[in-house]
Structure formats: structure tokens, C-alpha cells
Coordinates of C-alpha atoms in Angstrom, one line a residue:
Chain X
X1 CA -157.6 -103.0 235.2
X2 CA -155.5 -103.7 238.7
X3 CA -153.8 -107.0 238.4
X4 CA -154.9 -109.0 241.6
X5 CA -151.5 -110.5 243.4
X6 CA -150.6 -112.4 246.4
X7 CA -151.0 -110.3 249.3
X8 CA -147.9 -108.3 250.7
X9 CA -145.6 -107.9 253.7
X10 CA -147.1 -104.4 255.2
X11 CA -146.1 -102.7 258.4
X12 CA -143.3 -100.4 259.0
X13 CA -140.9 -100.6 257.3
X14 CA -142.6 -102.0 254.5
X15 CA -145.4 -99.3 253.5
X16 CA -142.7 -97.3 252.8
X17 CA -141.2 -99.4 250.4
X18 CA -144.8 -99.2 248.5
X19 CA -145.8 -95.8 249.2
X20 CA -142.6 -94.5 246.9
X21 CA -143.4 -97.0 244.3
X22 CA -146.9 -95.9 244.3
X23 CA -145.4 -92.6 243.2
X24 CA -143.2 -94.3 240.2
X25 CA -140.3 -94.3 242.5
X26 CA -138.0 -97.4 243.6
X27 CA -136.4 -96.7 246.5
X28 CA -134.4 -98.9 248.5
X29 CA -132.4 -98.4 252.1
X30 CA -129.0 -97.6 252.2
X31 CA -126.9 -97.5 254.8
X32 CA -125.4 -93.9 256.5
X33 CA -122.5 -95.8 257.7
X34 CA -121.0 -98.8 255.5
X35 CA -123.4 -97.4 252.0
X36 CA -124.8 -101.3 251.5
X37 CA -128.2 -101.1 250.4
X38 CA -130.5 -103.9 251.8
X39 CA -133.3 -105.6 250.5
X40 CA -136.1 -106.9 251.5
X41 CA -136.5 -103.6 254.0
X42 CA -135.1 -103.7 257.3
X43 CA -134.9 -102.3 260.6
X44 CA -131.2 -102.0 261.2
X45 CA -128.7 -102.5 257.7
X46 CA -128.1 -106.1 257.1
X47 CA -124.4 -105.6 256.5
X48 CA -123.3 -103.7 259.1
X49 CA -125.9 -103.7 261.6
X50 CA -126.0 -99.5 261.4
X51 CA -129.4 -97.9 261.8
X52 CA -128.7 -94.4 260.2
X53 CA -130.9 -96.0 257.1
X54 CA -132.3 -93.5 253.6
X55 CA -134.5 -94.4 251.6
X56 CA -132.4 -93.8 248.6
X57 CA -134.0 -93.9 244.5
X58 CA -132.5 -96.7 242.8
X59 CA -131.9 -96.5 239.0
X60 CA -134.1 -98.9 238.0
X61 CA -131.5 -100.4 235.8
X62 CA -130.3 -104.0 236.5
X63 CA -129.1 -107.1 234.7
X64 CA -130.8 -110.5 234.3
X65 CA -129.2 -113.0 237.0
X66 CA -131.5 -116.1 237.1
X67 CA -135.2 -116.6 236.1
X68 CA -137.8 -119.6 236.6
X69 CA -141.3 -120.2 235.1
X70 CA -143.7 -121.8 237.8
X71 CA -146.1 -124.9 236.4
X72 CA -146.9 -125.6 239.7
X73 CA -149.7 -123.4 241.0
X74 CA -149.2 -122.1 244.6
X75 CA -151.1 -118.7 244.9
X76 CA -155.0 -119.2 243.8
X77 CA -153.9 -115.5 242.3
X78 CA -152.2 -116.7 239.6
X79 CA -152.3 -118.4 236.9
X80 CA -149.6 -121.0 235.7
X81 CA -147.1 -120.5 233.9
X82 CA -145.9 -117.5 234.9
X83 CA -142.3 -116.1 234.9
X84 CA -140.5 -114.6 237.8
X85 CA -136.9 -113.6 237.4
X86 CA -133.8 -112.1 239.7
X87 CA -132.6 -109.1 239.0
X88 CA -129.2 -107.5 239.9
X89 CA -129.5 -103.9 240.7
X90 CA -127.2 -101.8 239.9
X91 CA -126.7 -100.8 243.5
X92 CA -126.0 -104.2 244.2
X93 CA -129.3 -105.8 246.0
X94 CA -131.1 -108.9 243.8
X95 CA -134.4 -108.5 243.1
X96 CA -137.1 -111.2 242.5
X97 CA -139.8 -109.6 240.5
X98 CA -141.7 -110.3 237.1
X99 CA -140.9 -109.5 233.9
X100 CA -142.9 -106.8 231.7
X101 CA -142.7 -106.8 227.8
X102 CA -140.7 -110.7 227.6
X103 CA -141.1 -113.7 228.5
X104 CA -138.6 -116.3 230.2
X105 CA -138.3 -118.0 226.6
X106 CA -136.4 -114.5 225.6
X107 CA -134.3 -114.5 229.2
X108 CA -130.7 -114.5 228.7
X109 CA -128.0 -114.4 231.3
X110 CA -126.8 -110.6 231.9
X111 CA -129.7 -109.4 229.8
X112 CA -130.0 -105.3 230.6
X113 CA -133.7 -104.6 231.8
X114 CA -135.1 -101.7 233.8
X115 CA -138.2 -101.3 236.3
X116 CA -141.3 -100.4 235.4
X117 CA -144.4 -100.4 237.5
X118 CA -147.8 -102.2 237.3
X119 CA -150.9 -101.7 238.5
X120 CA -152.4 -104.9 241.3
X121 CA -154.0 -105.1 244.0
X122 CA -154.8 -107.4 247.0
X123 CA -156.2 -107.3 249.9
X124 CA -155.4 -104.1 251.0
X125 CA -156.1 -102.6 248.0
X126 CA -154.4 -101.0 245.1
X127 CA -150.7 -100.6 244.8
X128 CA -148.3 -100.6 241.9
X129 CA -145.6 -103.1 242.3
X130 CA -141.9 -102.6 240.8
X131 CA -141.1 -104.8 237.2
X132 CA -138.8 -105.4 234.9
X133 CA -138.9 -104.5 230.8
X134 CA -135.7 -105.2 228.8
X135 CA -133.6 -101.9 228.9
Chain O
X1 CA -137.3 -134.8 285.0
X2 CA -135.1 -131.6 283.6
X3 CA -136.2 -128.7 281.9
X4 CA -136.8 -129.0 278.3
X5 CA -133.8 -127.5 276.4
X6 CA -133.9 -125.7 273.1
X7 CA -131.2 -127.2 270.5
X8 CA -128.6 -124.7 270.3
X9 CA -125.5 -125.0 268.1
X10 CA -123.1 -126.9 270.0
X11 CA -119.1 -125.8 268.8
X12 CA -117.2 -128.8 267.4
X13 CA -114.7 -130.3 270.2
X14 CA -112.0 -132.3 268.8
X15 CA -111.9 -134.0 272.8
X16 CA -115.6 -135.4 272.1
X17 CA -114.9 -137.0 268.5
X18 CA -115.5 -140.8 268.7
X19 CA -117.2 -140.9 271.7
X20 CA -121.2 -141.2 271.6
X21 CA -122.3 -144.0 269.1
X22 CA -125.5 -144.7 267.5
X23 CA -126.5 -148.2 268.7
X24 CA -129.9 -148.5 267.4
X25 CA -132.1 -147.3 264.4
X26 CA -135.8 -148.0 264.0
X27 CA -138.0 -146.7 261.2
X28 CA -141.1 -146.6 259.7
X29 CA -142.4 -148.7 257.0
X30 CA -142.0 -145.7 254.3
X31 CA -142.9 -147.0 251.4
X32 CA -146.2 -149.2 252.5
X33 CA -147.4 -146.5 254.4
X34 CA -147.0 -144.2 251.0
X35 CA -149.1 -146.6 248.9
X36 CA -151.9 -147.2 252.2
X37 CA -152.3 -143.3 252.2
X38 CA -152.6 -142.8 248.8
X39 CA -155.1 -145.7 248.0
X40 CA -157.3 -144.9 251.6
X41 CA -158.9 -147.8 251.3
X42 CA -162.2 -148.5 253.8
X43 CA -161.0 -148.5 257.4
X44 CA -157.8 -146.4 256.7
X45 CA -156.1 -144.4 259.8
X46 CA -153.8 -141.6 258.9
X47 CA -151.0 -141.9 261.0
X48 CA -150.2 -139.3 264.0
X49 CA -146.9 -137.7 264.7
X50 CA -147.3 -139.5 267.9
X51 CA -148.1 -143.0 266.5
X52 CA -145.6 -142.7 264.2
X53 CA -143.1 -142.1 266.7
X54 CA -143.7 -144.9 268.9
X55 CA -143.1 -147.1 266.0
X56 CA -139.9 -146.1 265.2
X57 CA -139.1 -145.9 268.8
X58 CA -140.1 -149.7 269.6
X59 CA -138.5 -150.5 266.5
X60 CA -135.1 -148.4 267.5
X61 CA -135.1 -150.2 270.7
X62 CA -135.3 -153.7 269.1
X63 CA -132.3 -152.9 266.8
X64 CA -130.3 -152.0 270.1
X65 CA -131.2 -154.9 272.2
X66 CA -132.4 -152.3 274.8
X67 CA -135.4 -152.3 277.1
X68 CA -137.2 -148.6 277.3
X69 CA -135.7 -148.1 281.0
X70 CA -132.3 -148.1 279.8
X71 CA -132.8 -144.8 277.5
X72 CA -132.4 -141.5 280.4
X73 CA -132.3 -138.7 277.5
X74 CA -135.0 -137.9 274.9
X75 CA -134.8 -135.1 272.1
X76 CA -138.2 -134.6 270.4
X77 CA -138.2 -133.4 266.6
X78 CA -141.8 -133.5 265.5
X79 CA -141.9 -130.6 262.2
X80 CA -145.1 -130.5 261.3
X81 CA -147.2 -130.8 265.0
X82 CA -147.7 -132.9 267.6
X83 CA -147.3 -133.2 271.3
X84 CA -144.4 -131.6 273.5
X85 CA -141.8 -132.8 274.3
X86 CA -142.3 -133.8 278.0
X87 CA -146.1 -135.8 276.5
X88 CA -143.9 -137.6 273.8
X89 CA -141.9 -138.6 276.6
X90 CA -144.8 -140.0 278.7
X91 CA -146.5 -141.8 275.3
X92 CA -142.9 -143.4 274.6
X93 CA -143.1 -144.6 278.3
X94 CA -139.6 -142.6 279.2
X95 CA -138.7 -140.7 282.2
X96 CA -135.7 -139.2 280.6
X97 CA -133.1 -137.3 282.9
X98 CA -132.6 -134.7 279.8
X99 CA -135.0 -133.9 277.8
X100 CA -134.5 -131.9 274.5
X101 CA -136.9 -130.4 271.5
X102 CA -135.1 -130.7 268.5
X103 CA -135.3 -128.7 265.5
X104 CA -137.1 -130.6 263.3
X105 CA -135.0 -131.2 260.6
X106 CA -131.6 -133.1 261.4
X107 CA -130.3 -129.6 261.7
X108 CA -128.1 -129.4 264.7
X109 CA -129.9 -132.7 266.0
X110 CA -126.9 -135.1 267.1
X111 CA -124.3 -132.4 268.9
X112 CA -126.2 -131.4 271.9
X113 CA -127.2 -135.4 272.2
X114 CA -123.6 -136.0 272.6
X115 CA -123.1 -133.1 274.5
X116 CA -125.4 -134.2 276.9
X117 CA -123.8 -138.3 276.8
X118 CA -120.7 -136.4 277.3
X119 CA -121.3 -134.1 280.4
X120 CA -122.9 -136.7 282.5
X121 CA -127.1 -135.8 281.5
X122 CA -127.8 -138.7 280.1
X123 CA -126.2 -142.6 279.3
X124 CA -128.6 -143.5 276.4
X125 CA -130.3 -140.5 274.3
X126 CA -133.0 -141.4 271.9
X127 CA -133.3 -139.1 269.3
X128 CA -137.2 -139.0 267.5
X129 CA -138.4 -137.5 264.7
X130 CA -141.8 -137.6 263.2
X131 CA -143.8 -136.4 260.0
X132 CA -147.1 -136.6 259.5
X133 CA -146.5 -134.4 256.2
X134 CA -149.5 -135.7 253.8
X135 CA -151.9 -136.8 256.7
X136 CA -152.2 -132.8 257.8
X137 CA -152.0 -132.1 253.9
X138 CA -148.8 -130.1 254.3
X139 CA -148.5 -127.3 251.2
X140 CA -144.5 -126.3 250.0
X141 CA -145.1 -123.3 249.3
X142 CA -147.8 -120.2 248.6
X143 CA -149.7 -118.0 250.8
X144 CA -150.0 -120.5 253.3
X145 CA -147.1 -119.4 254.9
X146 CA -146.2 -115.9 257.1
X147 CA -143.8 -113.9 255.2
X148 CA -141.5 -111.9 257.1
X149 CA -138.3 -109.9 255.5
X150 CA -136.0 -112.7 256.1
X151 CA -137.9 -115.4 254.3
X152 CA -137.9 -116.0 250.7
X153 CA -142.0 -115.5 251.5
X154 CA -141.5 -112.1 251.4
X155 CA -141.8 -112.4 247.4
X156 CA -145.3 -113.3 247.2
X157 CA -146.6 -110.3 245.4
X158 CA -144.4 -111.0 242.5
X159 CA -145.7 -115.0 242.8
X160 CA -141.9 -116.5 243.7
X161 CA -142.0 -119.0 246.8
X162 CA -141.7 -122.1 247.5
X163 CA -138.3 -124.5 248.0
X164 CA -139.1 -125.6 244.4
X165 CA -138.8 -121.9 243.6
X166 CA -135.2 -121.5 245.2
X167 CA -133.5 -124.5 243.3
X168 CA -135.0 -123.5 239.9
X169 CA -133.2 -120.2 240.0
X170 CA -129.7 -121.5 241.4
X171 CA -130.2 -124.0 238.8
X172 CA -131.1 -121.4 235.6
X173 CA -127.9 -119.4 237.3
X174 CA -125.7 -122.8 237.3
X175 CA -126.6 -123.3 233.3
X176 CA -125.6 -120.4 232.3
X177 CA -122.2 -120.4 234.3
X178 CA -121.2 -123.9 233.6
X179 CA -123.0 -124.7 230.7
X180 CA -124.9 -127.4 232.0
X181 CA -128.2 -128.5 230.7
X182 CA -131.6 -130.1 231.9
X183 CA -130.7 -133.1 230.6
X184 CA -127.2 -133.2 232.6
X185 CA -129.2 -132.3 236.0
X186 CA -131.6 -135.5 235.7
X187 CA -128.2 -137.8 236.3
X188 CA -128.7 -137.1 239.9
X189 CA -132.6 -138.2 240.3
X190 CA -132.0 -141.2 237.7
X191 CA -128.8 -141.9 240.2
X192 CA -130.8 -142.3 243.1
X193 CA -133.3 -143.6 241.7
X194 CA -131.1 -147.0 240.7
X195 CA -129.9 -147.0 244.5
X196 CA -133.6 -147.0 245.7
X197 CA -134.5 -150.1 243.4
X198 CA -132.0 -151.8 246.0
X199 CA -134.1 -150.8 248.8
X200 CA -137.2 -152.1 250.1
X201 CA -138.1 -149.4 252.0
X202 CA -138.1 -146.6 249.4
X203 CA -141.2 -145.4 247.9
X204 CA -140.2 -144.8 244.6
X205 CA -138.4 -147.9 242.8
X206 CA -139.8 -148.0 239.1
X207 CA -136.7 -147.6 236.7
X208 CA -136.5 -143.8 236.1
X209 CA -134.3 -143.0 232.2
X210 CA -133.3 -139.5 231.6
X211 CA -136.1 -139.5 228.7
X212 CA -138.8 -140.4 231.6
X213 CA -137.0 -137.8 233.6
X214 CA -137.3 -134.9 230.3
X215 CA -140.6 -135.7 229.7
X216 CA -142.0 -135.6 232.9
X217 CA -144.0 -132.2 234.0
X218 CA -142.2 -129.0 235.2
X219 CA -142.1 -127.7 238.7
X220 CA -140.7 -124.3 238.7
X221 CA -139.2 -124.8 235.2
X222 CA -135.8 -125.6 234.6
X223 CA -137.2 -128.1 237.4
X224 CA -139.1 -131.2 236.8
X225 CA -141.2 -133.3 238.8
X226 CA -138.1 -135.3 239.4
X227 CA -136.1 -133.0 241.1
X228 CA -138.4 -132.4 244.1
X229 CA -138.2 -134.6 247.0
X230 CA -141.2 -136.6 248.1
X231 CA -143.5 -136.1 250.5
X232 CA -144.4 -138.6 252.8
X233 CA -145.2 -139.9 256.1
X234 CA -143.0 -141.6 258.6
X235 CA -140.9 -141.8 261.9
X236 CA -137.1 -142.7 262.8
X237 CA -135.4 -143.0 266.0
X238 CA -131.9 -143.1 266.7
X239 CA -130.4 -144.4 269.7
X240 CA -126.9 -142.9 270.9
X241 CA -124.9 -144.1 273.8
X242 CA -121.0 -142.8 275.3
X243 CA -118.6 -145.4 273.5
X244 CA -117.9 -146.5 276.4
X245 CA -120.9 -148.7 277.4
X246 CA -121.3 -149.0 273.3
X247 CA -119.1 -152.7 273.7
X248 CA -120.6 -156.7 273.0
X249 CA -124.0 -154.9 271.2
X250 CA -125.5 -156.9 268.4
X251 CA -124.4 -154.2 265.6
X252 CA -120.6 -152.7 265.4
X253 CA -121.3 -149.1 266.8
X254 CA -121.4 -146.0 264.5
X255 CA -119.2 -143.5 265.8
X256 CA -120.2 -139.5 265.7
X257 CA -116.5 -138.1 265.0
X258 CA -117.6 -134.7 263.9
X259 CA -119.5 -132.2 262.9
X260 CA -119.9 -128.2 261.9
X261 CA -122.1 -125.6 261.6
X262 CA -122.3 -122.4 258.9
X263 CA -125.2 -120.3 258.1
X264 CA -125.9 -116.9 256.6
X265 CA -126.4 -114.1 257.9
X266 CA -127.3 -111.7 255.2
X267 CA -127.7 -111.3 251.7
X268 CA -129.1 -114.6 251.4
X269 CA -130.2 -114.1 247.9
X270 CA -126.6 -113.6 246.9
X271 CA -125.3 -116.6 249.3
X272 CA -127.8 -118.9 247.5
X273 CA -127.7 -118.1 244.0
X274 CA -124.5 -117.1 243.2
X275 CA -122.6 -118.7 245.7
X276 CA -124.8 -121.8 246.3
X277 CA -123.6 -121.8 250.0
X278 CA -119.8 -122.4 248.9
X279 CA -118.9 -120.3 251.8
X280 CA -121.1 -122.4 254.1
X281 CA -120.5 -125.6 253.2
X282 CA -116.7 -125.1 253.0
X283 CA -116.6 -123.3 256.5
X284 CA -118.9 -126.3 258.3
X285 CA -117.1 -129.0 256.5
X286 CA -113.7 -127.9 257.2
X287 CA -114.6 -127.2 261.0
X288 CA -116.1 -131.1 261.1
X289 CA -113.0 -132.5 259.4
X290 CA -110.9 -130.9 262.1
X291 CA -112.8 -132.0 265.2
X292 CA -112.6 -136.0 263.3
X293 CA -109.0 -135.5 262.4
X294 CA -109.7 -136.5 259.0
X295 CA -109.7 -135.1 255.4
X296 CA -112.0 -134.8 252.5
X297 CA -109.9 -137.8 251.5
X298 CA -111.1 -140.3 253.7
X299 CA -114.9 -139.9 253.4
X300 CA -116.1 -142.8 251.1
X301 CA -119.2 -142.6 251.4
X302 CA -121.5 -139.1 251.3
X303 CA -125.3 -138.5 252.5
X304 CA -126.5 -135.2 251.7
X305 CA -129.7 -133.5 251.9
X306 CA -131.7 -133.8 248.6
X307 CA -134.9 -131.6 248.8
X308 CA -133.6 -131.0 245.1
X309 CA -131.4 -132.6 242.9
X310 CA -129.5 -129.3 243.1
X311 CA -129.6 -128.7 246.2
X312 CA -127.4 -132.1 246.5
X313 CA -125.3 -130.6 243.7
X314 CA -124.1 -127.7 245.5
X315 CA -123.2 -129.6 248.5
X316 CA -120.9 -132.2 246.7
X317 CA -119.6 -129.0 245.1
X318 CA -119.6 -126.6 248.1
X319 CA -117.8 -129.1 250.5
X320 CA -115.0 -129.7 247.5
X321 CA -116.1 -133.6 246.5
X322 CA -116.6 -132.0 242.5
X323 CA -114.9 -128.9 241.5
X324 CA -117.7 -125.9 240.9
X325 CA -119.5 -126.9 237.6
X326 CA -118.2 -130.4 237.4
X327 CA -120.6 -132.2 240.2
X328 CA -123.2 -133.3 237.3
X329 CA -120.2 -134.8 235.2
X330 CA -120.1 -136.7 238.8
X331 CA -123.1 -138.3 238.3
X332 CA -122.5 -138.5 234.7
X333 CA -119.7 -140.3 235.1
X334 CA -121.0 -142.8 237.6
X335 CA -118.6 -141.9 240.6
X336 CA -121.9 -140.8 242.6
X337 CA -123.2 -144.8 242.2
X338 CA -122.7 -147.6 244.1
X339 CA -119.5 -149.1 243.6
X340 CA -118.3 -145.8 242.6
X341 CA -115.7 -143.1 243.7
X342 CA -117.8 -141.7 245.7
X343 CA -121.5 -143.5 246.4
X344 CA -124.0 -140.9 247.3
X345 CA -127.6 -141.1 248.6
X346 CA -127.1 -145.0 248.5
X347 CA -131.1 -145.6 249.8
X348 CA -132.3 -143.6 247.1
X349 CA -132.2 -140.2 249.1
X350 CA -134.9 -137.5 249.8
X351 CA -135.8 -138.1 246.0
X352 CA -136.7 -141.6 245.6
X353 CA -136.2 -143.2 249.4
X354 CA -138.2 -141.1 251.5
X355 CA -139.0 -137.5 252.4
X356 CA -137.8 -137.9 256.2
X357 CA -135.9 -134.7 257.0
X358 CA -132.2 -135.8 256.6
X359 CA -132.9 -138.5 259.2
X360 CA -133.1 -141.3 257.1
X361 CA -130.0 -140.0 255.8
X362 CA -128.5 -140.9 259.1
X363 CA -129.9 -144.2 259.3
X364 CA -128.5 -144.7 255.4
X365 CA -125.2 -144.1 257.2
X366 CA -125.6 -146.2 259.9
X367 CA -126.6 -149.1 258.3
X368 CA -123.7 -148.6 255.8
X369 CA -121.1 -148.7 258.1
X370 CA -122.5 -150.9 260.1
X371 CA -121.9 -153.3 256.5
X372 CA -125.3 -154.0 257.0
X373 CA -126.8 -152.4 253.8
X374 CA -127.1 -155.4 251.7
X375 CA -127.8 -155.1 247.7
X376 CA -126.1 -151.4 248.2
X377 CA -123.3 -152.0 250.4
X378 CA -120.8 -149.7 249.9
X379 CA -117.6 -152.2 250.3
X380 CA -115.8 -151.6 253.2
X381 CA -117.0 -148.4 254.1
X382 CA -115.5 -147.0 257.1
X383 CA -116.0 -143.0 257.0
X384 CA -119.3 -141.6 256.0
X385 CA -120.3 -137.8 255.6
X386 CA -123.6 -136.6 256.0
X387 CA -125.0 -133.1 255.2
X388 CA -127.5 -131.5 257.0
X389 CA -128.7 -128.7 254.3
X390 CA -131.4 -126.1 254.9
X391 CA -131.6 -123.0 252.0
X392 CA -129.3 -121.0 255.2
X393 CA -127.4 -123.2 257.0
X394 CA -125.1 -126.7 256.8
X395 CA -124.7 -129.0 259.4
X396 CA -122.5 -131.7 258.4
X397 CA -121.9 -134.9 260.7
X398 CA -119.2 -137.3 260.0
X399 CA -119.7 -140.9 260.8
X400 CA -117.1 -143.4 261.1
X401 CA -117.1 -147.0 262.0
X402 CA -116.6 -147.7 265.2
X403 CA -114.5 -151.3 265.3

């Protein structure tokens, strides 16, 4: 069954971002001119300011660079605790997702994980949103 | 009455160091107004933005030996609602010549005041803040807010937001390069918290030990409850005049000698979590050293903004006070106290004093070297640093005693 989530940022050029990983795919935007690959999604690169931007696939390899475990409820969607964690990909963008198949407690610094996707949805409906497993 | 001007970043001029003074600080009564809002007894009013501002205001006045007709500029920083600017104006009784909205925060607050003090807009500038944060039942964090690319809302799908949320995962990154521990991070809130037991006006004064500190309840773990800033209601104003017309007042004049401004631009992610604003903090700081003619050296006294005990880390760190992964040792050590190397947060900060924004942080400063600050005088302070801290920008002021 969908996981229900906190609702995301749509629009252009966010539905792109979510249409590839609804096909398994995690593509990010990378720059024709000065190759930096942004993250979140944006409308001109965040580096360079170019606009010749591709939506280019990503390993979907990283390494562990931070994590926290929230006690504090914010979102009515989740329940505490939960762990999110940052991710370095190996194109270079960080990544704050969840993690898939560990917990926090098993976090450690420079630990190799790689994406996985998991069925939500919100209020727009289903979608399958980018994780990380240990690699 | 003039149009009402945006704060914009005003550059540092070495030519305008030393000359606009605060004269006056007024505040409200923090920590009565904490307990009176959470006990809501029969008959209680939450406070407005606006009655909160007037307060301070009368009270600013008072402290400057000034009657409302001698203040010509007003700059209006009301964060969470309230009237504009030109209405506060009219409720504070003013008719100001320049008329500013400020941003809120202390961000940026002071440079256009003594821009305008400077090019002939205005003699006497008020400055006013007000936060009527738990009347309106502010939330720090969640869906509540919009989530554009550019703000750390954006994560909300995967559950990551809120301020509490940002610290937690500079702190987790800090641990494992330094070494540091939970433990070693409560020696900033148990810090403060002595320095707010020697103030009247802080809400939080109950002795706070590093096993009350461990035992209390995660946050956004490696947080605790400790580590977050209040949240609370209040006002300050600060009055600022040229130095000039600053002689014979009842209170020695605090002098604005300089001040910077950094921010990123991109990769903020990176900036924050692996660089913990170094960049920022060292750019701003240096730029504000230059335009006071002074050094790291000479600050003896250092105000930063505390939304989290880390966050007040990296600043001490990212302006050069502690070498990177040595600020907690710092604490440790008791250089961050008062009567030490360096005192910091003497009033008890964000943390313990009062959730007001990094303006009561200016008024901590004032009153310091002023060497009116009582129990927590700093001896013979004459040089004190304030940093204005947001998770994408610094704004530091330096303050010096004017004599």
C-alpha cells in the first residue's frame, strides 16, 4: 500500500523531476555549459546561471553525509520518530531523503547507500519518491 | 512623510564607523509576559504586535530622556503580522521624516538607520521590533509553510523541515568530523543558561546540569529540547542618534563602528552542512572589522544568534573566535562565561533569555558597554560583536563604547 507523505513542490520544473522517478529513474539537471548538477530543480543552473539544462540519470550511488531522527512531530503525515538523512551523490548534489532497509541507529559517516524508490502518495496522488538502502 | 523604504544591504563605509549611537533601549517584560501567557488566567489579553511595540517604544524613550517629537526616522520590523509601517508610525504617535520596514529579524536592521542619520533623513531613528510569536500560535516548521526550490521546505515529501531540522544535521556532520559528542554540545545551553540566572528578564533561569540537559527529550535527534531557542512574546526598541547630538545623555552612547554582510547564493546544502557558513561568516566579519579599524583581537565581548546551540557554534568558529572543531572545548573550558576570555550571550541568549530575533542581542550589547549590566558585567568591556545569523546570510555589527 502507497505510503501517504507530505505533499510536494509541483509545477514545472518539478513534475519532471517525479515523472522520471515514477519510471525508476533519478534524474537530476545538469548544466550544458559549466556540467554542475543542481538540486532542488531549477530554472536557470545554480552555479553558473546557464539555461542549456538536461535532465541527466544519476547513479543512484551516494555516501552517507549527515542524518537526524525527528521526535518532534511536524507533518500530521508522519509518525515520530522517523529518520531522514543527507546523501552525497556521486555527481556532487546532497540529497535529503529517507532511508530504506536501516535505520539512523546503523548510520555511519561515509556509509555507501544507493536509491531505491517507494511507493506514496499525497494529495495529488500516487508517486514514487527517490530513497536510500545501504549499497 | 517619505516613502516607505525597503531595507536593502547598505556596503560597510569605513567614513561612517563611530558615528550614529544607540541612546536608548526599551523592552518588554519577557519573562512575566512568558509565565502570564502560559498560565491565561481569567481576564488574560494576548498581546498585539502593536501593543507590544508601544511598550517598548515608551520604554526606549524613557531610557533616552527623549520626548516622542524628537525621534524624525522610524524603521518597523514586525515578523510575524501587524500593521504597516506608516499605521505603526501613527499608533507610536510619530511623524517620522524616513520611514523604513525592516526585515524582521536584526538582519541588515542598523546600516540603513545610520545611513539615513548619516545623509541628512533623519536626527533620531527608532528602530522597533515586535513578536507576537505564541499569541498567533506560530508553528517552526511542517506543512504550514510554502515550499519553493530555494527553501529547505522543499523537503517535505521526505518529512525534513524545520530550523530544528537544519542544526541536527550540521550537528550529526560536526560529530563525526571533530569527534564531538551530545554531551560536549549541552556546554553551550548550560552556559547560557548560568548567564540568564543573572538576569531578571530572562524566561528561563532554573539551574540547567548537562545530566538535565541529556535527559531531556529529543528535537530532531542529535538535538534536545535544550538546543532550540524559545519562543516567546515581546518588543524592543532601539533609539539611534548622529554622535554628534549623542553628548551630556544620561547613558555613555554605544557606538555602531561596523558591520558586514555575506550570504549564499547557491548550494546551500553544501554551505550549511559542510561548511557551516565558514565562508560567510569569515567574509562579513572581516568586511566589519575593516570598516571599525579593529581586529578579531579587540572584541571582548560576543552576541551571536542562538536559534541553536549550533548555530552559535559555527559562528564563534566561522568568524575565527575557536578554531573549527574546538568552539565546544570553548564552552568547556569556560572562556564562553562571564569573567571569561571571551563572555558570550551574557543575558542568557535566544536559548534561555528570550526568543526576540537577535534584538535583544543588541540591547545585551548595549547595556554591556554601557557598564550597565550588573550581576553579568563584563569588566571593562569596550568592544562588543554581535552576529546577526539566519541559515543564509551573517550580518555582523560591531559595537564599541562610545566615551
Amino acid at each position: 500500500m502507497a505510503e501517504r507523505r507530505p505533499n510536494r513542490t509541483l509545477g514545472a520544473p518539478h513534475d519532471e523531476f517525479w515523472a522520471y522517478c515514477d519510471s525508476g529513474e533519478l534524474r537530476l539537471q545538469r548544466c550544458g555549459d559549466c556540467s554542475h548538477v543542481s538540486w532542488p530543480p531549477v530554472d536557470a543552473c545554480e552555479m553558473c546561471g546557464g539555461s542549456g539544462l538536461s535532465w541527466d540519470a544519476m547513479s543512484g550511488r551516494g555516501r552517507l553525509v549527515s542524518w537526524c531522527t525527528f521526535h518532534q512531530r511536524y507533518y500530521e503525515e508522519l509518525e515520530t520518530p522517523y529518520d531522514t538523512i543527507l546523501v552525497e551523490l556521486e555527481e556532487g548534489p546532497l540529497f535529503v531523503s529517507n532511508p530504506s532497509g536501516f535505520s539512523n541507529d546503523a548510520a555511519f559517516f561515509d556509509m555507501p547507500v544507493k536509491v531505491a524508490f517507494a511507493d506514496c502518495e499525497d494529495d495529488a496522488g500516487a508517486f514514487r519518491l527517490p530513497v536510500f538502502e545501504p549499497a | 512623510m517619505s516613502e516607505t523604504a525597503a531595507v536593502a544591504v547598505v556596503e560597510p563605509r569605513p567614513e561612517w564607523s563611530r558615528r550614529a549611537a544607540i541612546i536608548g533601549v526599551g523592552e518588554t517584560d519577557f519573562a512575566a509576559d512568558y509565565r502570564a501567557s502560559r498560565a491565561k488566567e481569567p481576564g488574560f489579553v494576548p498581546p498585539t504586535a502593536e501593543s507590544l511595540a508601544i511598550r517598548a517604544f515608551e520604554r526606549a524613550l524613557a531610557d533616552a530622556g527623549l520626548q516622542r517629537d524628537d525621534v524624525d526616522g522610524l524603521s518597523v520590523s514586525l515578523i510575524y503580522g501587524g500593521g504597516e509601517p506608516a499605521e505603526i508610525a501613527k499608533v507610536l504617535g510619530l511623524q517620522p521624516r524616513w520611514l523604513a520596514r525592516g526585515g524582521g529579524t536584526m538582519s541588515g536592521t542598523i546600516p540603513p538607520a545610520v545611513a539615513a542619520l548619516l545623509t541628512g533623513r533623519a536626527d533620531t531613528v527608532a528602530l522597533i521590533y515586535a513578536a507576537a510569536s505564541r499569541a498567533i500560535g506560530r508553528v517552526f516548521g511542517g506543512g504550514t509553510y510554502s515550499s519553493g526550490p530555494t527553501s529547505y521546505y522543499y523537503y517535505h515529501p521526505w518529512g525534513w523541515s524545520s530550523q530544528a531540522a537544519h542544526w541536527a544535521m550540521i550537528f550529526q556532520h560536526y560529530m563525526a568530523r571533530f569527534g564531538a559528542t551530545e554531551a560536549d554540545l549541552g556546554a553551550v545551553a548550560t552556559t547560557l543558561r548560568t548567564h540568564a540566572q543573572r538576569n531578571d528578564n530572562a524566561i528561563m533561569r532554573t539551574p540547567l546540569s548537562i545530566e538535565d540537559y541529556l535527559a531531556s527529550r529529543y528535537i530532531v535527534k542529535p538535538l534536545h529540547l535544550f538546543d532550540m531557542c524559545l519562543v516567546n512574546d515581546g518588543g524592543i526598541c532601539i533609539i539611534l542618534q548622529r554622535r554628534d547630538m549623542a553628548e551630556d545623555r544620561a547613558h555613555t552612547p554605544v557606538l555602531v563602528a561596523g558591520w558586514g554582510h555575506s550570504e549564499i547564493h547557491k548550494q546551500k546544502l553544501h554551505y550549511l552542512v559542510r561548511e557551516r557558513l565558514r565562508p560567510q561568516f569569515d567574509e562579513a566579519g572581516q568586511q566589519a572589522f575593516a570598516m571599525a579599524g579593529l581586529t578579531r583581537a579587540d572584541v571582548e565581548h560576543f552576541q551571536g544568534y542562538d536559534a541553536s546551540s549550533m548555530h552559535l557554534l559555527q559562528q564563534l568558529e566561522g568568524y575565527g573566535f575557536a578554531e573549527p572543531g574546538e568552539g565546544l572545548h570553548f564552552f568547556q573550558q569556560g572562556h564562553a562565561g562571564i569573567g571569561g576570555r571571551l563572555p558570550v550571550n551574557t543575558s542568557g541568549g535566544l536559548l534561555s533569555h528570550a526568543y526576540m530575533h537577535g534584538w535583544n542581542h543588541v540591547v545585551e550589547a548595549t547595556r554591556q558597554l554601557r557598564h550597565e549590566a550588573g550581576d553579568r558585567q563584563v569588566e571593562g568591556v569596550e568592544t562588543s560583536f554581535f552576529s546577526m545569523a539566519t541559515t543564509q546570510e551573517a550580518d555582523p555589527v560591531i559595537f564599541t563604547r562610545g566615551v
